[in-house]
Structure formats: structure tokens, C-alpha cells
Tab-separated table of C-alpha atoms in Angstrom:
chain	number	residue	atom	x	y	z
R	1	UNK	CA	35.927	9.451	10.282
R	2	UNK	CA	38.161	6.599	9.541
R	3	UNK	CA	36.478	4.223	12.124
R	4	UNK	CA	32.755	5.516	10.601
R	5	UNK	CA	33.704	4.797	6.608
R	6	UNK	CA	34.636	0.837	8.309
R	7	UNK	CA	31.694	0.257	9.971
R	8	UNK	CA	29.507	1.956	6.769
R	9	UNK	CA	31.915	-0.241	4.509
R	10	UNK	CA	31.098	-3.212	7.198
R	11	UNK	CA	26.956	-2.943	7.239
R	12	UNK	CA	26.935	-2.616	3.057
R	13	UNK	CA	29.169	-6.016	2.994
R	14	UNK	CA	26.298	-7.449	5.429
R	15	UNK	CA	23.701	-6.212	3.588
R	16	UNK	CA	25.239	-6.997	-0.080
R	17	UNK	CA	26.296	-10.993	1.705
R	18	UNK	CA	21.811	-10.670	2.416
R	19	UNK	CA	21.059	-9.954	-1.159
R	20	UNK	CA	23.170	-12.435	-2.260
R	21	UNK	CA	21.990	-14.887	-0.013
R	22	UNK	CA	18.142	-14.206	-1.018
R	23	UNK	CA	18.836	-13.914	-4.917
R	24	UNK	CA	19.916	-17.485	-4.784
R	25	UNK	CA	17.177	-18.946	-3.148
R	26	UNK	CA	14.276	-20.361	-5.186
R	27	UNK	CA	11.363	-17.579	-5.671
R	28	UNK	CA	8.272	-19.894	-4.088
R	29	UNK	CA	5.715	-20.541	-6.863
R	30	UNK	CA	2.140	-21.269	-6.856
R	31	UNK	CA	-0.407	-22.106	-9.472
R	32	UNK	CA	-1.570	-18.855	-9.925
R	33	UNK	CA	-5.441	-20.098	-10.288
R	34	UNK	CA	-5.391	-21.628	-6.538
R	35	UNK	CA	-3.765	-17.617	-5.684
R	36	UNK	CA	-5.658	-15.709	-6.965
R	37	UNK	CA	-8.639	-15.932	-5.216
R	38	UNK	CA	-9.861	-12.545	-6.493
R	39	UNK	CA	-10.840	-10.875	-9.553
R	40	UNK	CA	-6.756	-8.753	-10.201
R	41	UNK	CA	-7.873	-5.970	-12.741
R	42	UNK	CA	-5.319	-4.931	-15.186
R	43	UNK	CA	-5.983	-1.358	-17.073
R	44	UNK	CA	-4.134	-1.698	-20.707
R	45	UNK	CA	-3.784	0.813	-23.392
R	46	UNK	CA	-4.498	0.380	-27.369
R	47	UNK	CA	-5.488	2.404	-30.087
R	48	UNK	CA	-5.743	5.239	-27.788
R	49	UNK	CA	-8.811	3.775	-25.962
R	50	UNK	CA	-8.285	1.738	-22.664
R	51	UNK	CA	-9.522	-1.493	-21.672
R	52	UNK	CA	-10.484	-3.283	-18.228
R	53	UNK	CA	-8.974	-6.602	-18.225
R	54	UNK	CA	-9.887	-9.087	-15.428
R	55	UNK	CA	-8.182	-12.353	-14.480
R	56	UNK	CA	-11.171	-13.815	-12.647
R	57	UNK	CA	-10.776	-16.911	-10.002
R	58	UNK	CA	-12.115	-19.677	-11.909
R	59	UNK	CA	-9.267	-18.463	-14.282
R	60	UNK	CA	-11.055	-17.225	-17.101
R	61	UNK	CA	-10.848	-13.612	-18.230
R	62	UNK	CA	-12.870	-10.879	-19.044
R	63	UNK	CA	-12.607	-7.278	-20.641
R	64	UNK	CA	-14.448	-3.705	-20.898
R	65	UNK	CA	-13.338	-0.913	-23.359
R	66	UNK	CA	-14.083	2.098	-21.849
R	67	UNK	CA	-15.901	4.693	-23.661
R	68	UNK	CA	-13.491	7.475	-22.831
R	69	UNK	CA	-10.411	7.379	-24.654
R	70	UNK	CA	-7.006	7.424	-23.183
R	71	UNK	CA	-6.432	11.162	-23.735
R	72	UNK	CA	-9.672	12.024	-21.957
R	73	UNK	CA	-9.047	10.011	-19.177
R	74	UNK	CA	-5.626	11.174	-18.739
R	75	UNK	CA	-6.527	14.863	-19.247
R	76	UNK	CA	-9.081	13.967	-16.029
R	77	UNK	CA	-6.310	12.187	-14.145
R	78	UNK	CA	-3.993	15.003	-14.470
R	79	UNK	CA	-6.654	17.216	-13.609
R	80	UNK	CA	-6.880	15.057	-9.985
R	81	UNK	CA	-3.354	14.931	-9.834
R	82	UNK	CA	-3.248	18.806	-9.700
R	83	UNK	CA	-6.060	19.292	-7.141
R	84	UNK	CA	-3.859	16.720	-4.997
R	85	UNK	CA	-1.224	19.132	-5.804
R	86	UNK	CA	-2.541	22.044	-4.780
R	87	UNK	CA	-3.952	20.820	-1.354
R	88	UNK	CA	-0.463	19.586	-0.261
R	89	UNK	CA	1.271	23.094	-0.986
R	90	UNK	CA	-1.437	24.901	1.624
R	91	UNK	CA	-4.641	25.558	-0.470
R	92	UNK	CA	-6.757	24.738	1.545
R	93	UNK	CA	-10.166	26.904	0.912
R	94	UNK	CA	-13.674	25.837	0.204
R	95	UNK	CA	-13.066	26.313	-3.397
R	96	UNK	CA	-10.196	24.655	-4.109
R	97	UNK	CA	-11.875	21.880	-2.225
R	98	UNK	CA	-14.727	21.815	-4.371
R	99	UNK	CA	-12.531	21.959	-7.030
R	100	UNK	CA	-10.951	18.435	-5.998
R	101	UNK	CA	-14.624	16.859	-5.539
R	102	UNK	CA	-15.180	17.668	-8.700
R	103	UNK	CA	-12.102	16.125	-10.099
R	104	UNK	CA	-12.349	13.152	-8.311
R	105	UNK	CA	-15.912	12.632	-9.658
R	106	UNK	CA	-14.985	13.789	-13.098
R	107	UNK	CA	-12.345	10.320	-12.760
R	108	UNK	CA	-14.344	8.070	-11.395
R	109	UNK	CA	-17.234	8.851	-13.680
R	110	UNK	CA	-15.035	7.377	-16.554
R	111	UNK	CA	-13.706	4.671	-14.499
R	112	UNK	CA	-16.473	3.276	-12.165
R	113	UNK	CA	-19.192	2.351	-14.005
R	114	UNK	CA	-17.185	0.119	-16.708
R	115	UNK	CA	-15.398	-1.367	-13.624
R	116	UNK	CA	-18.654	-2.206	-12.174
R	117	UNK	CA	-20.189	-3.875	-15.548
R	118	UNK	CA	-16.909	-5.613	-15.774
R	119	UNK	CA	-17.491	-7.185	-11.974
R	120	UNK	CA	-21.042	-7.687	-12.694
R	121	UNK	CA	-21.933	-10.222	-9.939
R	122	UNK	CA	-18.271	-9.759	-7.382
R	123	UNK	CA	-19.170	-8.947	-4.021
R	124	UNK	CA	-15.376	-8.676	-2.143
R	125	UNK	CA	-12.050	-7.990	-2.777
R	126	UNK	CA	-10.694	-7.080	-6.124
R	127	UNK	CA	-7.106	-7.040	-6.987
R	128	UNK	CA	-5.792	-3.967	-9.138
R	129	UNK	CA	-2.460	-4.950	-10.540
R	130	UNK	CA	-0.269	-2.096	-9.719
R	131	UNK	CA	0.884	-0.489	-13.023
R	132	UNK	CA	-0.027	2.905	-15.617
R	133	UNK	CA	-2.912	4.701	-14.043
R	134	UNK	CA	-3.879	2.377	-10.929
R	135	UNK	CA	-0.623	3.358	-9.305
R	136	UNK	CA	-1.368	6.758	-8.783
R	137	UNK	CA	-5.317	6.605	-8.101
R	138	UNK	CA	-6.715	5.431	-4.901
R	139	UNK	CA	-8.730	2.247	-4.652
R	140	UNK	CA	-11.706	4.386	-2.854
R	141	UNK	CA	-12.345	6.126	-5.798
R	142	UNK	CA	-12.791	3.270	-8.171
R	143	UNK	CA	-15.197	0.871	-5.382
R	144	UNK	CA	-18.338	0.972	-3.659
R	145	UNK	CA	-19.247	-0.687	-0.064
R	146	UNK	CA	-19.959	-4.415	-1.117
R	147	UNK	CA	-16.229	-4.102	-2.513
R	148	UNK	CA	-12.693	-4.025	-0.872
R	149	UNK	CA	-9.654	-3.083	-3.220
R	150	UNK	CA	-5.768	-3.635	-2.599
R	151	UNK	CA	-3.067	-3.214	-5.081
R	152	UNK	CA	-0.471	-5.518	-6.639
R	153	UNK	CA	2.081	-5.095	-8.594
R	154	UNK	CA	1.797	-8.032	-11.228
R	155	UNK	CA	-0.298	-11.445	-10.915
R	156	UNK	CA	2.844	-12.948	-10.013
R	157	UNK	CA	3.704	-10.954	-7.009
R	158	UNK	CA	0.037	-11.038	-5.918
R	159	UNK	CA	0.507	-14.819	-5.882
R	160	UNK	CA	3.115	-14.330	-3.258
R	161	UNK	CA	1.523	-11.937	-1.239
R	162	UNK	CA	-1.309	-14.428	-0.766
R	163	UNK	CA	0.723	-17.551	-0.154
R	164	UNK	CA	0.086	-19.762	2.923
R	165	UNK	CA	3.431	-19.708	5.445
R	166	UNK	CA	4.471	-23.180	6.474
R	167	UNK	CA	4.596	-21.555	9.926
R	168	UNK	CA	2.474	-20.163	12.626
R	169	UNK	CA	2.865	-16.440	13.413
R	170	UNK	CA	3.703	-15.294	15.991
R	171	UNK	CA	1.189	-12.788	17.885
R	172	UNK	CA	3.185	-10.012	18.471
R	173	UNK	CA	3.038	-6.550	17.966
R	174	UNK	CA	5.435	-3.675	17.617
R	175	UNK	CA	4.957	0.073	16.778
R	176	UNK	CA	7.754	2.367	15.798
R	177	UNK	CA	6.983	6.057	15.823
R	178	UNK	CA	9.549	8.859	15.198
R	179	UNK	CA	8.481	12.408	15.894
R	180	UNK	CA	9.648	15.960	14.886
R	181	UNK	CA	8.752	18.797	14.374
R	182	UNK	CA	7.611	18.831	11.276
R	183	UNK	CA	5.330	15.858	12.065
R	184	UNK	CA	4.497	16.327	15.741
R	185	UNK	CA	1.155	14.295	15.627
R	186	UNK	CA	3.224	11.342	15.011
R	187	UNK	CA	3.813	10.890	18.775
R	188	UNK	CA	0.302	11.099	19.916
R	189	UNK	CA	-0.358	8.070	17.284
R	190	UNK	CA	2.346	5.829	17.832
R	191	UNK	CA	0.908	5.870	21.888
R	192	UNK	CA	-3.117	5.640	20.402
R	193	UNK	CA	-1.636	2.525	18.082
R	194	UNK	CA	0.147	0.777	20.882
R	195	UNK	CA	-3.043	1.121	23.064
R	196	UNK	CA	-4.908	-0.068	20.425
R	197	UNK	CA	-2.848	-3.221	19.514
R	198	UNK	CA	-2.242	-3.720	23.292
R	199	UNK	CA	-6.064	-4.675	23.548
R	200	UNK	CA	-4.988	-8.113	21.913
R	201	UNK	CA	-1.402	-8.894	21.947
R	202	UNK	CA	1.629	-7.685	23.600
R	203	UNK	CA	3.262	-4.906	22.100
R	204	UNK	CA	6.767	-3.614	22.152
R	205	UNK	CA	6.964	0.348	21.805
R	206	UNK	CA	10.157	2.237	20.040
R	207	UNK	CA	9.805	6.008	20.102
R	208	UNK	CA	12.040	8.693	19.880
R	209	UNK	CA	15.528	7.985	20.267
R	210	UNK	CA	14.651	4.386	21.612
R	211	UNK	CA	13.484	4.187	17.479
R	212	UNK	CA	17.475	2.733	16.283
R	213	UNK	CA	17.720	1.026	12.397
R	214	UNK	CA	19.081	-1.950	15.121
R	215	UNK	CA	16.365	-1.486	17.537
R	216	UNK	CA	13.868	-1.246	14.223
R	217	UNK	CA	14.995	-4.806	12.163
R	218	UNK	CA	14.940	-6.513	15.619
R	219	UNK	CA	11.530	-5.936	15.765
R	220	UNK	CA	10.373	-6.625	12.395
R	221	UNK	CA	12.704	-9.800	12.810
R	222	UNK	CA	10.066	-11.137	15.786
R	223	UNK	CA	6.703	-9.314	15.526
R	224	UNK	CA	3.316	-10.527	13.478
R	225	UNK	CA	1.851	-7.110	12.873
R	226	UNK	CA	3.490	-3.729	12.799
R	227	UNK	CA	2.767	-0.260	12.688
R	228	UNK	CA	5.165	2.266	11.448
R	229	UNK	CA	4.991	6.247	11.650
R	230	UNK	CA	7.700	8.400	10.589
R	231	UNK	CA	9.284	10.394	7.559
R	232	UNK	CA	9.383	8.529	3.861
R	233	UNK	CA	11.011	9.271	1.357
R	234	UNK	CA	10.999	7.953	-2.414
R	235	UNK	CA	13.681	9.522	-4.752
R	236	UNK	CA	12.012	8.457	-8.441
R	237	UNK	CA	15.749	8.434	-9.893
R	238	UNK	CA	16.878	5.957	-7.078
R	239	UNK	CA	14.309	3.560	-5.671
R	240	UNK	CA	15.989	1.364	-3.868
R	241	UNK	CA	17.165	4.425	-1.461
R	242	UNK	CA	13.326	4.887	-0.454
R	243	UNK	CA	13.314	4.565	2.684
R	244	UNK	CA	11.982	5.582	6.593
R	245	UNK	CA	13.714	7.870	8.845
R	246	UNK	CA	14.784	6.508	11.852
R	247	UNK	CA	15.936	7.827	15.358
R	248	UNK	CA	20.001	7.347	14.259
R	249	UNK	CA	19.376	7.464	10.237
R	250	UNK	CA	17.649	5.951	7.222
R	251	UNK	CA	16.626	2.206	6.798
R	252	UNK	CA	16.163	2.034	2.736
R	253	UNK	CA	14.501	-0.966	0.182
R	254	UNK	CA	17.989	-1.707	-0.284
R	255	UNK	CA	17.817	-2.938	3.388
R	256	UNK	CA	14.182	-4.324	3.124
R	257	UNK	CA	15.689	-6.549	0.584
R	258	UNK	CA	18.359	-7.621	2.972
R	259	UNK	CA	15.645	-8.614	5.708
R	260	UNK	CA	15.835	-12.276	6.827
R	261	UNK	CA	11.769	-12.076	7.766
R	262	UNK	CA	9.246	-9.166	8.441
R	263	UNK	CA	5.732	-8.823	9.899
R	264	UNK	CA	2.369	-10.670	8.044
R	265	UNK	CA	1.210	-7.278	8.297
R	266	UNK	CA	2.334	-4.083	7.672
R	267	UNK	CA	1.610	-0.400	8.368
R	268	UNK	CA	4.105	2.155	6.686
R	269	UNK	CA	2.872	6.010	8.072
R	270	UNK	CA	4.903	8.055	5.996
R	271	UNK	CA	5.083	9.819	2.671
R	272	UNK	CA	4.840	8.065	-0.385
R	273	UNK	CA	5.886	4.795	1.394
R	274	UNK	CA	3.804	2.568	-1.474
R	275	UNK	CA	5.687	4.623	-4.235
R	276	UNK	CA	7.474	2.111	-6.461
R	277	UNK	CA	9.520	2.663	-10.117
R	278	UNK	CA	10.118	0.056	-13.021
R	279	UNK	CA	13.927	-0.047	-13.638
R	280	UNK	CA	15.668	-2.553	-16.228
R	281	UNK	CA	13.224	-5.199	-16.175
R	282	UNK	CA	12.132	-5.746	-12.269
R	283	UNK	CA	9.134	-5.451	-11.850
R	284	UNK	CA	8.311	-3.305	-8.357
R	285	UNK	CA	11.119	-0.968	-7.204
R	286	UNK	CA	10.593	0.591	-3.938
R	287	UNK	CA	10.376	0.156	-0.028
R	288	UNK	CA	7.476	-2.225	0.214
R	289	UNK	CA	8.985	-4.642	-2.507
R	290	UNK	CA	11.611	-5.725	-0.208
R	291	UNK	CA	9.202	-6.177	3.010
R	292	UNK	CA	6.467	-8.697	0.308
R	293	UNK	CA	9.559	-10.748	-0.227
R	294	UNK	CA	10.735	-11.465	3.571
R	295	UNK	CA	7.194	-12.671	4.307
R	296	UNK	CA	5.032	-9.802	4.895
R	297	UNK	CA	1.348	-10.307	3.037
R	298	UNK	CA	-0.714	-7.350	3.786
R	299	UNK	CA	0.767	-3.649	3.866
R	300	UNK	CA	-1.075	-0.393	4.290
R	301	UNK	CA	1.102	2.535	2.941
R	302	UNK	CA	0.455	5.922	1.025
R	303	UNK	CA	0.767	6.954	-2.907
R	304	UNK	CA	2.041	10.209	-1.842
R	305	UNK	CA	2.749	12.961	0.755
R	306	UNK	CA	0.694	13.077	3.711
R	307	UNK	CA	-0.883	15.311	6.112
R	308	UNK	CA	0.505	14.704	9.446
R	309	UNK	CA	-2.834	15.298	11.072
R	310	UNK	CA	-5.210	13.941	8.938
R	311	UNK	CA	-2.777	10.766	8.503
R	312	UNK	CA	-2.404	10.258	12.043
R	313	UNK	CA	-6.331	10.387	12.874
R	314	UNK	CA	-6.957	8.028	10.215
R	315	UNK	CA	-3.833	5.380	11.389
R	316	UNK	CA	-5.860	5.613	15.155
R	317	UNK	CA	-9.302	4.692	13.440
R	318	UNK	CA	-7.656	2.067	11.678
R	319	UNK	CA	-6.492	0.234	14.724
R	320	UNK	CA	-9.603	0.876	16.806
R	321	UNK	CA	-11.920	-0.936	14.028
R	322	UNK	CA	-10.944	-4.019	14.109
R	323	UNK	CA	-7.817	-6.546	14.580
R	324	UNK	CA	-6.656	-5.908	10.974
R	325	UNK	CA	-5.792	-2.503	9.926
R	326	UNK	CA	-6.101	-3.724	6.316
R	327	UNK	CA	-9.411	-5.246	6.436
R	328	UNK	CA	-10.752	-1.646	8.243
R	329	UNK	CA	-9.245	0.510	5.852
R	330	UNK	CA	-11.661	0.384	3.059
R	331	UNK	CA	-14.415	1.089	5.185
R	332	UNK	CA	-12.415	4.188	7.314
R	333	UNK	CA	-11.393	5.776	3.751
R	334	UNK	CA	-15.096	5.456	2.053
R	335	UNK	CA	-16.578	7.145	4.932
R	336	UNK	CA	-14.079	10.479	4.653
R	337	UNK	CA	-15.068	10.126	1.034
R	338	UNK	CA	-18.342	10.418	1.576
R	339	UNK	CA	-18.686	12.955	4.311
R	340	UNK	CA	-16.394	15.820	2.243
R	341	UNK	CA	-13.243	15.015	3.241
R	342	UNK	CA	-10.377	16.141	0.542
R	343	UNK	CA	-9.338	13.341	-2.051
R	344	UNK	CA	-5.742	14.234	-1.140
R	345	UNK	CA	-6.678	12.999	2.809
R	346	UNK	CA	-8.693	9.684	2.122
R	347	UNK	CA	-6.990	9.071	-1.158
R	348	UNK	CA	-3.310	8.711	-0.030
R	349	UNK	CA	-3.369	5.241	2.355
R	350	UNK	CA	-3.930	2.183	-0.158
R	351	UNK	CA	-3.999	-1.434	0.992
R	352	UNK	CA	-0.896	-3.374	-0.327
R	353	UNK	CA	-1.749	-7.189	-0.979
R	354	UNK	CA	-2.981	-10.372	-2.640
R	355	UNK	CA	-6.478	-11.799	-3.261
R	356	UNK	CA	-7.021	-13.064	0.440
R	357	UNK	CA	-6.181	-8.802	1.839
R	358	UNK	CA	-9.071	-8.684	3.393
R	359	UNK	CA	-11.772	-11.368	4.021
R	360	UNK	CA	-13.864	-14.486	2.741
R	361	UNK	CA	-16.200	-13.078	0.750
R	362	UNK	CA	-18.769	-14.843	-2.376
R	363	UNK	CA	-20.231	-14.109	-6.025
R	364	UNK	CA	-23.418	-14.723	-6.827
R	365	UNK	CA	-22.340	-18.003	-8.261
R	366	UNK	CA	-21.068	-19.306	-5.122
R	367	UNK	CA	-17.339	-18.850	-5.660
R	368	UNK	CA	-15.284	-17.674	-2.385
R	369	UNK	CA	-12.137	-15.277	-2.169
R	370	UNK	CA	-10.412	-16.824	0.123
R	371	UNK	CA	-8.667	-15.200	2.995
R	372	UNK	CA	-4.811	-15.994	3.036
């Protein structure tokens, strides 16, 4: 016990000599009108109404009150909420599945169309800074085809999401998948994911036991893209002790923070691996903070619980698309929308990122989003 408590007392000191280390390092900066190549949406509450404000790329603004007021819209978004609810604790019968299709319209009726006449003219990615309602709704329900959606949690942090490295990557791959019981289907994708990525670029495969917290920052230290599938956690009263489960224990944000470099991109398959909590002034508390600040710019990750099956069939269609997971991910999760799929399935995986998530992509006037 003795020689445990050292080596626990030993790998805090590392980690708390890493944090150290980081906090005094100059945050990089960038004019925030060359970043944001994107419309970032913002939805604010006044009077009891709610308003769309957009920071657009040519850097002016623009803003939509919607006609529902706030207690309508959250009476619809708690109605959602519920029907999410409900499908994760086993109901999962044709009615309570119509009653989630009907939720999910009843939301994005009040959302959608003001969004729309707000965007009047954006064909590409829009940016919906990460705070109130947008951090519990998925992008999917508030876009249509000629748009992508990621999330960010301020204008500032989408700024460094999207900023250039002064390096090349490096075009590796690595895929980390941890199975159990409880989430058996997580075997069957880590091997469809590695296949996948093998297709173009080498990858290096830690399963099981092989899956160590050593094993797993060694890999993130050396690998451009990264796929991820085993148990989250996010305790709302402690959010820098979300974390993933690992063969030999937990790694938390606390060591995300701690991280010396991680992959461009990103793929957290787990439960509520994008969940995040405001604490005493910082901004973004939570697992994926840590990973945007040692150099990743693109993260795919989940609001809340998931299915293991479902999540695991769409994390093998992701791969399979395309060579970014991000960039296929509206797509994947607008097609289980539309063919009856429940919102608490295509709903849960958001895309994590700056303007340049996705692609290059033009307004009618010309101006280009572009990629990062």
C-alpha cells in the first residue's frame, strides 16, 4: 500500500509540475476576424425572449429575436430532454419513439427557421458557441444539408481550435478500444476503425489489456488522428475528474491538461465525453478542454450517454466515409435523422471545433470558410 500511495503521490507531482509548466506559457492569440472563418452563433437571453446573435467573417454581426419566448422554448427543450431520458432507461416502443420525433420537431420548429433567416445566404460551416441551450441540443437538429455545425465553447477558444500549427503532422493513426461487458460492441469497432484508418496511414492498435493510461498518452504523444472507444464519465460536481476508462484505470481532464501534445483530430466514443461545466470563471471545464489546448483542432464526442450499439455502428460509418471523421459526421447523423432513427441515437455525437471543422465552403457573396 505504502509503495502504491508513492507512486500515486509521484504521477500527481508530474502531472501538477505539467500544469504548471503549461499555465506559464503564453496562450497563442490570433486576430479573431482572420479565425473565424465561420458564422459562431451565440443564443442570449433578455426580457424573457431569446435572441440569435452571429459574429459573421467579415466581422460584422447580426441578430434574430425569436418569436418564442424563453419559457416556451425551454418548456420544449425540457420536453426533448425527457424523451432522451426515457429512451436511455429502456423505453424503447413505437410510441415513446414517436413521442421523441415529436419533441425534436416541436424544438427545432422554434429554433430553425430564425436560424435560417439569420444565415440568409451561408452555405457551410457554422460555429455554435458552446453555452445555455446549444450545449445540450445537437447540431443536427438546428441544420439542413448545405450546412455543417460544430460547437465551441467561446469565440476565443474557437480561435484556437482553428489556428494553423507551425508544424507538419504527422500521418499517423492510433485507435484505443476498451471492451466489457457492459459495452461489448466496443471491440468489434475498435477492429472496423483500425481497418478503416489502415486504408491510409499506419495505425497502431491498443485493445484490451494492451489499452494502459502509459500505453494511451504515448500514443496521443505521436499520432495525427485518433479514435477512442471506451467508458466516460463526467461527474457535474467535479469536472476535471471526467475522464475515459482505461485497461489499468482512469485518464481524467486533469491529465488532458497535463498533455505535452495530442492528435489534430479527435474521436472520444464514450458517454458524455463533450460534457463540460463553468466553474469560478474558466470558461470550458471538462475532458475535451484539456485535449483543444495540447494541439488537437477537431474532436467528435457525445452530449450524453450512449448506446453501445447504435454508437458503435455510427463510429464505423464515420471512418468508412471519408478521411475525416469530422467532416462525415454531419452527413452520417442527418441521414439517421431523417430515416426515423431516435433523437437520443443521432443526437448524442457532436463535432467539437473551430470555423475551418470541416471544409472550404462560400456565401453567395463570395466569402470562403476556410479550412484550418
Amino acid at each position: 500500500p505504502h509503495a502504491a500511495r508513492g507512486e500515486r503521490d509521484a504521477g500527481r507531482a508530474d502531472r501538477d509540475d505539467a500544469l504548471a509548466a503549461r499555465r506559464g506559457q503564453e496562450a497563442p492569440r490570433q486576430r479573431l476576424a482572420r479565425a473565424l472563418a465561420a458564422p459562431c452563433v451565440a443564443l442570449v437571453e433578455h426580457d424573457a425572449r431569446l435572441s440569435l446573435l452571429a459574429r459573421m467573417p467579415d466581422g460584422s454581426t447580426r441578430a434574430r429575436t425569436l418569436p418564442a419566448g424563453c419559457a416556451d422554448v425551454a418548456a420544449a427543450e425540457v420536453e426533448f430532454a425527457f424523451q432522451v431520458k426515457r429512451r436511455l432507461h429502456g423505453a424503447h416502443s413505437r410510441r415513446a419513439q414517436q413521442a421523441a420525433e415529436r419533441a425534436a420537431d416541436a424544438l427545432r420548429a422554434r429554433l430553425h427557421p430564425p436560424l435560417r433567416a439569420l444565415l440568409e445566404g451561408w452555405r457551410g460551416t457554422v460555429v455554435l458557441v458552446h453555452a445555455g441551450l446549444f450545449a445540450r441540443l445537437p447540431a443536427a437538429l438546428l441544420v439542413d444539408a448545405d450546412q455543417d455545425a460544430c460547437l465551441a465553447p467561446s469565440l476565443e477558444v474557437a480561435s484556437l481550435l482553428d489556428r494553423r500549427d507551425s508544424d507538419t503532422p504527422s500521418l499517423r493513426a492510433a485507435v484505443v478500444a476498451v471492451a466489457d461487458r457492459h459495452a461489448p460492441a466496443v471491440a468489434r469497432e475498435g477492429d472496423v476503425v483500425a481497418r478503416n484508418l489502415g486504408r491510409r496511414m499506419p495505425p497502431l492498435s491498443l485493445t484490451g489489456a494492451q489499452a494502459t493510461r502509459e500505453a494511451f498518452i504515448g500514443a496521443l504523444s505521436s499520432a495525427s488522428i485518433m479514435h477512442v472507444a471506451c467508458h466516460g464519465a463526467f461527474p457535474p460536481d467535479a469536472p476535471n475528474l471526467a475522464g475515459l476508462r482505461l485497461a489499468d484505470g482512469w485518464f481524467t481532464a486533469r491529465d488532458a491538461h497535463a498533455l505535452a501534445r495530442a492528435p489534430r483530430e479527435l474521436v472520444l466514443s464514450g458517454c458524455a465525453t463533450a460534457a463540460s461545466a463553468r466553474h469560478d470563471g474558466e470558461e470550458w471545464l471538462g475532458l475535451v478542454r484539456g485535449f483543444a489546448a495540447a494541439g488537437t483542432r477537431r474532436l467528435i464526442a457525445s452530449l450524453w450517454p450512449v448506446e453501445d450499439a447504435a454508437t458503435a455502428a455510427i463510429m464505423e460509418r464515420l471512418h468508412a466515409e471519408g478521411p475525416s471523421p469530422c467532416a462525415s459526421l454531419g452527413a452520417v447523423v442527418r441521414e439517421l435523422r431523417d430515416g426515423g432513427a431516435h433523437p437520443a441515437i443521432w443526437g448524442a455525437v457532436c463535432a467539437i471545433g473551430g470555423a475551418g471543422t470541416f471544409t472550404t465552403r462560400t456565401d453567395d457573396g463570395g466569402r470562403t470558410a476556410e479550412e484550418s
